[in-house]
């Protein structure tokens, strides 16, 4: 009898709100890879652009605003999280921090989930954002994979993205695939 394949549900969040964002392009590419060549993983991109700025006055009679509640439910139902994190001033972006804060309110939606972070940008490719995100993940009880890492200098030839922010570089797609496999495997080990 064939063994049933467990499908890992991944919530994917891009910290960039820009339409042609390279980081959102990494998420789109991860979704494609999960359908084409990484078995046992299902990725859903979670839009954080509609979340209001964190303000607990918006919680009325214990109820979150509808956009926040829908977001929290998606994080709760996920087995793991994939962050695509641009670097802003040596840290990760304000929209991503806002999303993390909303989902951290009791009960903490992030708790005991596996996570991975990828990034694309100039210079160090957003790498500094990884370290700050991981630091906050300690408090939130997120368990990040350590390796492989992916912080991509998006401006170094050859071209990595097209004008719409879609990943076109085959080598980077392979590296992203390695991240997804590591996240899937770590999630399975974490929840045995």
PDB file of C-alpha atoms in Angstrom:
ATOM      1  CA  UNK A   1       0.000   0.000   0.000  1.00  0.00           C
ATOM      2  CA  UNK A   2       1.380   3.426  -0.940  1.00  0.00           C
ATOM      3  CA  UNK A   3       2.218   5.737   1.913  1.00  0.00           C
ATOM      4  CA  UNK A   4       0.156   8.942   2.006  1.00  0.00           C
ATOM      5  CA  UNK A   5       2.172  12.064   1.296  1.00  0.00           C
ATOM      6  CA  UNK A   6       1.796  14.673   3.981  1.00  0.00           C
ATOM      7  CA  UNK A   7       1.407  18.133   2.449  1.00  0.00           C
ATOM      8  CA  UNK A   8       3.018  20.978   4.361  1.00  0.00           C
ATOM      9  CA  UNK A   9       0.974  24.191   4.251  1.00  0.00           C
ATOM     10  CA  UNK A  10       3.224  27.239   3.986  1.00  0.00           C
ATOM     11  CA  UNK A  11       2.096  30.826   4.538  1.00  0.00           C
ATOM     12  CA  UNK A  12       4.299  33.070   2.368  1.00  0.00           C
ATOM     13  CA  UNK A  13       4.653  36.743   3.247  1.00  0.00           C
ATOM     14  CA  UNK A  14       6.464  39.411   1.273  1.00  0.00           C
ATOM     15  CA  UNK A  15       7.568  42.441   3.243  1.00  0.00           C
ATOM     16  CA  UNK A  16       7.420  44.593   0.117  1.00  0.00           C
ATOM     17  CA  UNK A  17       4.243  46.255  -1.092  1.00  0.00           C
ATOM     18  CA  UNK A  18       5.724  47.395  -4.422  1.00  0.00           C
ATOM     19  CA  UNK A  19       3.922  45.954  -7.467  1.00  0.00           C
ATOM     20  CA  UNK A  20       7.098  44.688  -9.215  1.00  0.00           C
ATOM     21  CA  UNK A  21       8.839  43.729  -5.970  1.00  0.00           C
ATOM     22  CA  UNK A  22      11.735  41.294  -6.306  1.00  0.00           C
ATOM     23  CA  UNK A  23      10.834  39.812  -2.919  1.00  0.00           C
ATOM     24  CA  UNK A  24       7.258  39.167  -3.995  1.00  0.00           C
ATOM     25  CA  UNK A  25       8.760  37.698  -7.170  1.00  0.00           C
ATOM     26  CA  UNK A  26      10.639  35.212  -4.983  1.00  0.00           C
ATOM     27  CA  UNK A  27       7.310  34.188  -3.421  1.00  0.00           C
ATOM     28  CA  UNK A  28       5.680  33.728  -6.840  1.00  0.00           C
ATOM     29  CA  UNK A  29       8.628  31.623  -7.959  1.00  0.00           C
ATOM     30  CA  UNK A  30       8.429  29.533  -4.771  1.00  0.00           C
ATOM     31  CA  UNK A  31       4.748  28.848  -5.500  1.00  0.00           C
ATOM     32  CA  UNK A  32       5.604  27.740  -9.049  1.00  0.00           C
ATOM     33  CA  UNK A  33       8.410  25.495  -7.791  1.00  0.00           C
ATOM     34  CA  UNK A  34       6.114  23.927  -5.206  1.00  0.00           C
ATOM     35  CA  UNK A  35       3.718  22.948  -7.987  1.00  0.00           C
ATOM     36  CA  UNK A  36       6.378  21.768 -10.456  1.00  0.00           C
ATOM     37  CA  UNK A  37       9.214  20.137  -8.574  1.00  0.00           C
ATOM     38  CA  UNK A  38       8.930  20.177  -4.777  1.00  0.00           C
ATOM     39  CA  UNK A  39       6.551  17.484  -3.588  1.00  0.00           C
ATOM     40  CA  UNK A  40       4.708  17.668  -0.297  1.00  0.00           C
ATOM     41  CA  UNK A  41       4.510  21.434   0.015  1.00  0.00           C
ATOM     42  CA  UNK A  42       1.666  23.857  -0.706  1.00  0.00           C
ATOM     43  CA  UNK A  43       2.395  27.586  -0.572  1.00  0.00           C
ATOM     44  CA  UNK A  44      -0.174  30.342  -0.197  1.00  0.00           C
ATOM     45  CA  UNK A  45       0.881  33.965  -0.620  1.00  0.00           C
ATOM     46  CA  UNK A  46      -0.635  36.024   2.165  1.00  0.00           C
ATOM     47  CA  UNK A  47      -1.269  39.670   1.265  1.00  0.00           C
ATOM     48  CA  UNK A  48      -0.335  41.960   4.169  1.00  0.00           C
ATOM     49  CA  UNK A  49      -1.015  45.246   2.366  1.00  0.00           C
ATOM     50  CA  UNK A  50      -4.544  45.616   3.788  1.00  0.00           C
ATOM     51  CA  UNK A  51      -3.581  45.216   7.432  1.00  0.00           C
ATOM     52  CA  UNK A  52      -4.109  48.402   9.435  1.00  0.00           C
ATOM     53  CA  UNK A  53      -1.219  49.667  11.509  1.00  0.00           C
ATOM     54  CA  UNK A  54      -1.167  47.865  14.835  1.00  0.00           C
ATOM     55  CA  UNK A  55      -3.477  49.654  17.228  1.00  0.00           C
ATOM     56  CA  UNK A  56      -5.144  47.653  19.966  1.00  0.00           C
ATOM     57  CA  UNK A  57      -7.980  50.227  20.053  1.00  0.00           C
ATOM     58  CA  UNK A  58      -9.127  48.513  16.843  1.00  0.00           C
ATOM     59  CA  UNK A  59      -9.853  45.345  18.838  1.00  0.00           C
ATOM     60  CA  UNK A  60     -13.475  45.736  19.905  1.00  0.00           C
ATOM     61  CA  UNK A  61     -15.018  43.350  22.439  1.00  0.00           C
ATOM     62  CA  UNK A  62     -12.176  40.916  21.822  1.00  0.00           C
ATOM     63  CA  UNK A  63     -12.718  40.973  18.043  1.00  0.00           C
ATOM     64  CA  UNK A  64      -9.986  41.927  15.605  1.00  0.00           C
ATOM     65  CA  UNK A  65     -10.724  43.965  12.471  1.00  0.00           C
ATOM     66  CA  UNK A  66     -11.864  41.570   9.731  1.00  0.00           C
ATOM     67  CA  UNK A  67      -8.627  41.888   7.671  1.00  0.00           C
ATOM     68  CA  UNK A  68      -6.562  41.150  10.763  1.00  0.00           C
ATOM     69  CA  UNK A  69      -8.690  38.180  11.820  1.00  0.00           C
ATOM     70  CA  UNK A  70      -8.525  36.660   8.327  1.00  0.00           C
ATOM     71  CA  UNK A  71      -4.743  37.117   8.331  1.00  0.00           C
ATOM     72  CA  UNK A  72      -4.363  35.573  11.796  1.00  0.00           C
ATOM     73  CA  UNK A  73      -6.443  32.544  10.766  1.00  0.00           C
ATOM     74  CA  UNK A  74      -4.224  31.935   7.730  1.00  0.00           C
ATOM     75  CA  UNK A  75      -1.106  32.026   9.889  1.00  0.00           C
ATOM     76  CA  UNK A  76      -2.694  29.724  12.495  1.00  0.00           C
ATOM     77  CA  UNK A  77      -3.640  27.147   9.833  1.00  0.00           C
ATOM     78  CA  UNK A  78      -0.179  27.120   8.248  1.00  0.00           C
ATOM     79  CA  UNK A  79       2.415  24.523   9.220  1.00  0.00           C
ATOM     80  CA  UNK A  80       5.306  26.835   8.398  1.00  0.00           C
ATOM     81  CA  UNK A  81       6.124  30.298   7.097  1.00  0.00           C
ATOM     82  CA  UNK A  82       8.224  31.618   4.230  1.00  0.00           C
ATOM     83  CA  UNK A  83       9.256  35.247   4.588  1.00  0.00           C
ATOM     84  CA  UNK A  84      10.550  37.275   1.626  1.00  0.00           C
ATOM     85  CA  UNK A  85      12.159  40.175   3.391  1.00  0.00           C
ATOM     86  CA  UNK A  86      13.467  43.356   1.830  1.00  0.00           C
ATOM     87  CA  UNK A  87      16.080  45.233   3.827  1.00  0.00           C
ATOM     88  CA  UNK A  88      15.211  48.701   5.068  1.00  0.00           C
ATOM     89  CA  UNK A  89      17.842  50.547   7.096  1.00  0.00           C
ATOM     90  CA  UNK A  90      19.635  47.303   8.106  1.00  0.00           C
ATOM     91  CA  UNK A  91      16.374  45.706   9.254  1.00  0.00           C
ATOM     92  CA  UNK A  92      13.232  44.246   7.731  1.00  0.00           C
ATOM     93  CA  UNK A  93      10.347  46.338   6.440  1.00  0.00           C
ATOM     94  CA  UNK A  94       7.636  48.106   8.428  1.00  0.00           C
ATOM     95  CA  UNK A  95       4.760  46.228   6.691  1.00  0.00           C
ATOM     96  CA  UNK A  96       6.314  42.894   7.652  1.00  0.00           C
ATOM     97  CA  UNK A  97       6.887  44.022  11.247  1.00  0.00           C
ATOM     98  CA  UNK A  98       3.270  45.193  11.425  1.00  0.00           C
ATOM     99  CA  UNK A  99       2.031  41.802  10.201  1.00  0.00           C
ATOM    100  CA  UNK A 100       4.246  39.971  12.673  1.00  0.00           C
ATOM    101  CA  UNK A 101       2.970  42.138  15.512  1.00  0.00           C
ATOM    102  CA  UNK A 102      -0.717  41.583  14.680  1.00  0.00           C
ATOM    103  CA  UNK A 103      -0.229  37.801  14.575  1.00  0.00           C
ATOM    104  CA  UNK A 104       1.789  37.809  17.797  1.00  0.00           C
ATOM    105  CA  UNK A 105      -1.064  39.125  19.946  1.00  0.00           C
ATOM    106  CA  UNK A 106      -2.563  36.453  22.221  1.00  0.00           C
ATOM    107  CA  UNK A 107      -2.887  33.757  21.228  1.00  0.00           C
ATOM    108  CA  UNK A 108       0.431  33.943  19.342  1.00  0.00           C
ATOM    109  CA  UNK A 109      -0.205  32.623  15.818  1.00  0.00           C
ATOM    110  CA  UNK A 110       3.506  32.081  15.070  1.00  0.00           C
ATOM    111  CA  UNK A 111       4.231  29.691  17.932  1.00  0.00           C
ATOM    112  CA  UNK A 112       6.139  26.492  17.187  1.00  0.00           C
ATOM    113  CA  UNK A 113       6.120  26.944  13.398  1.00  0.00           C
ATOM    114  CA  UNK A 114       9.063  26.261  11.120  1.00  0.00           C
ATOM    115  CA  UNK A 115      10.179  29.242   9.045  1.00  0.00           C
ATOM    116  CA  UNK A 116      12.557  30.298   6.305  1.00  0.00           C
ATOM    117  CA  UNK A 117      13.571  33.707   5.032  1.00  0.00           C
ATOM    118  CA  UNK A 118      14.749  34.765   1.570  1.00  0.00           C
ATOM    119  CA  UNK A 119      15.502  38.198   0.179  1.00  0.00           C
ATOM    120  CA  UNK A 120      16.558  40.126  -2.893  1.00  0.00           C
ATOM    121  CA  UNK A 121      17.932  43.629  -3.141  1.00  0.00           C
ATOM    122  CA  UNK A 122      21.097  45.604  -3.668  1.00  0.00           C
ATOM    123  CA  UNK A 123      24.440  45.210  -1.928  1.00  0.00           C
ATOM    124  CA  UNK A 124      24.146  42.336   0.534  1.00  0.00           C
ATOM    125  CA  UNK A 125      20.846  41.280  -1.088  1.00  0.00           C
ATOM    126  CA  UNK A 126      18.753  42.025   1.976  1.00  0.00           C
ATOM    127  CA  UNK A 127      20.843  39.728   4.164  1.00  0.00           C
ATOM    128  CA  UNK A 128      20.822  41.999   7.199  1.00  0.00           C
ATOM    129  CA  UNK A 129      17.032  41.745   7.333  1.00  0.00           C
ATOM    130  CA  UNK A 130      17.385  37.993   7.897  1.00  0.00           C
ATOM    131  CA  UNK A 131      19.314  38.412  11.118  1.00  0.00           C
ATOM    132  CA  UNK A 132      16.893  40.885  12.644  1.00  0.00           C
ATOM    133  CA  UNK A 133      13.907  38.774  11.586  1.00  0.00           C
ATOM    134  CA  UNK A 134      15.485  35.679  13.131  1.00  0.00           C
ATOM    135  CA  UNK A 135      16.133  37.597  16.354  1.00  0.00           C
ATOM    136  CA  UNK A 136      12.457  38.518  16.670  1.00  0.00           C
ATOM    137  CA  UNK A 137      11.537  34.965  15.739  1.00  0.00           C
ATOM    138  CA  UNK A 138      13.153  33.777  18.970  1.00  0.00           C
ATOM    139  CA  UNK A 139      10.589  35.678  21.012  1.00  0.00           C
ATOM    140  CA  UNK A 140       7.725  34.583  18.745  1.00  0.00           C
ATOM    141  CA  UNK A 141       8.762  30.909  19.012  1.00  0.00           C
ATOM    142  CA  UNK A 142       9.439  30.611  15.267  1.00  0.00           C
ATOM    143  CA  UNK A 143      12.016  27.974  14.316  1.00  0.00           C
ATOM    144  CA  UNK A 144      14.041  29.140  11.317  1.00  0.00           C
ATOM    145  CA  UNK A 145      15.997  26.777   9.117  1.00  0.00           C
ATOM    146  CA  UNK A 146      19.675  27.698   9.341  1.00  0.00           C
ATOM    147  CA  UNK A 147      20.779  26.612   5.895  1.00  0.00           C
ATOM    148  CA  UNK A 148      20.666  27.063   3.028  1.00  0.00           C
ATOM    149  CA  UNK A 149      20.440  30.850   2.969  1.00  0.00           C
ATOM    150  CA  UNK A 150      19.267  33.016   0.087  1.00  0.00           C
ATOM    151  CA  UNK A 151      20.026  36.719  -0.026  1.00  0.00           C
ATOM    152  CA  UNK A 152      20.314  37.753  -3.619  1.00  0.00           C
ATOM    153  CA  UNK A 153      21.992  40.816  -5.086  1.00  0.00           C
ATOM    154  CA  UNK A 154      19.289  41.498  -7.657  1.00  0.00           C
ATOM    155  CA  UNK A 155      21.355  44.034  -9.600  1.00  0.00           C
ATOM    156  CA  UNK A 156      24.484  41.993 -10.223  1.00  0.00           C
ATOM    157  CA  UNK A 157      24.609  40.493 -13.766  1.00  0.00           C
ATOM    158  CA  UNK A 158      23.200  38.320 -15.150  1.00  0.00           C
ATOM    159  CA  UNK A 159      19.647  39.673 -14.790  1.00  0.00           C
ATOM    160  CA  UNK A 160      17.747  37.953 -11.994  1.00  0.00           C
ATOM    161  CA  UNK A 161      14.267  39.451 -12.521  1.00  0.00           C
ATOM    162  CA  UNK A 162      12.246  40.784 -15.429  1.00  0.00           C
ATOM    163  CA  UNK A 163      10.568  44.220 -15.430  1.00  0.00           C
ATOM    164  CA  UNK A 164       7.514  42.804 -13.625  1.00  0.00           C
ATOM    165  CA  UNK A 165       9.586  41.407 -10.750  1.00  0.00           C
ATOM    166  CA  UNK A 166       9.409  37.774 -11.901  1.00  0.00           C
ATOM    167  CA  UNK A 167      12.425  35.615 -11.131  1.00  0.00           C
ATOM    168  CA  UNK A 168      14.101  34.574 -14.388  1.00  0.00           C
ATOM    169  CA  UNK A 169      17.492  33.335 -13.167  1.00  0.00           C
ATOM    170  CA  UNK A 170      17.733  29.515 -13.286  1.00  0.00           C
ATOM    171  CA  UNK A 171      20.529  29.301 -10.683  1.00  0.00           C
ATOM    172  CA  UNK A 172      18.502  31.340  -8.187  1.00  0.00           C
ATOM    173  CA  UNK A 173      15.459  29.145  -8.829  1.00  0.00           C
ATOM    174  CA  UNK A 174      17.563  26.106  -7.897  1.00  0.00           C
ATOM    175  CA  UNK A 175      18.727  27.825  -4.704  1.00  0.00           C
ATOM    176  CA  UNK A 176      15.120  28.713  -3.869  1.00  0.00           C
ATOM    177  CA  UNK A 177      14.113  25.114  -4.468  1.00  0.00           C
ATOM    178  CA  UNK A 178      16.769  24.016  -1.925  1.00  0.00           C
ATOM    179  CA  UNK A 179      15.221  26.412   0.617  1.00  0.00           C
ATOM    180  CA  UNK A 180      11.767  24.908   0.047  1.00  0.00           C
ATOM    181  CA  UNK A 181      13.028  21.352   0.429  1.00  0.00           C
ATOM    182  CA  UNK A 182      14.844  22.291   3.649  1.00  0.00           C
ATOM    183  CA  UNK A 183      11.731  24.044   4.999  1.00  0.00           C
ATOM    184  CA  UNK A 184       9.527  21.059   4.149  1.00  0.00           C
ATOM    185  CA  UNK A 185      11.917  18.570   5.735  1.00  0.00           C
ATOM    186  CA  UNK A 186      12.462  20.689   8.845  1.00  0.00           C
ATOM    187  CA  UNK A 187       8.706  21.182   9.291  1.00  0.00           C
ATOM    188  CA  UNK A 188       8.184  17.406   9.146  1.00  0.00           C
ATOM    189  CA  UNK A 189      10.956  16.807  11.699  1.00  0.00           C
ATOM    190  CA  UNK A 190       9.637  19.527  14.007  1.00  0.00           C
ATOM    191  CA  UNK A 191       6.140  18.070  14.105  1.00  0.00           C
ATOM    192  CA  UNK A 192       6.836  14.325  14.280  1.00  0.00           C
TER     193      UNK A 192
END
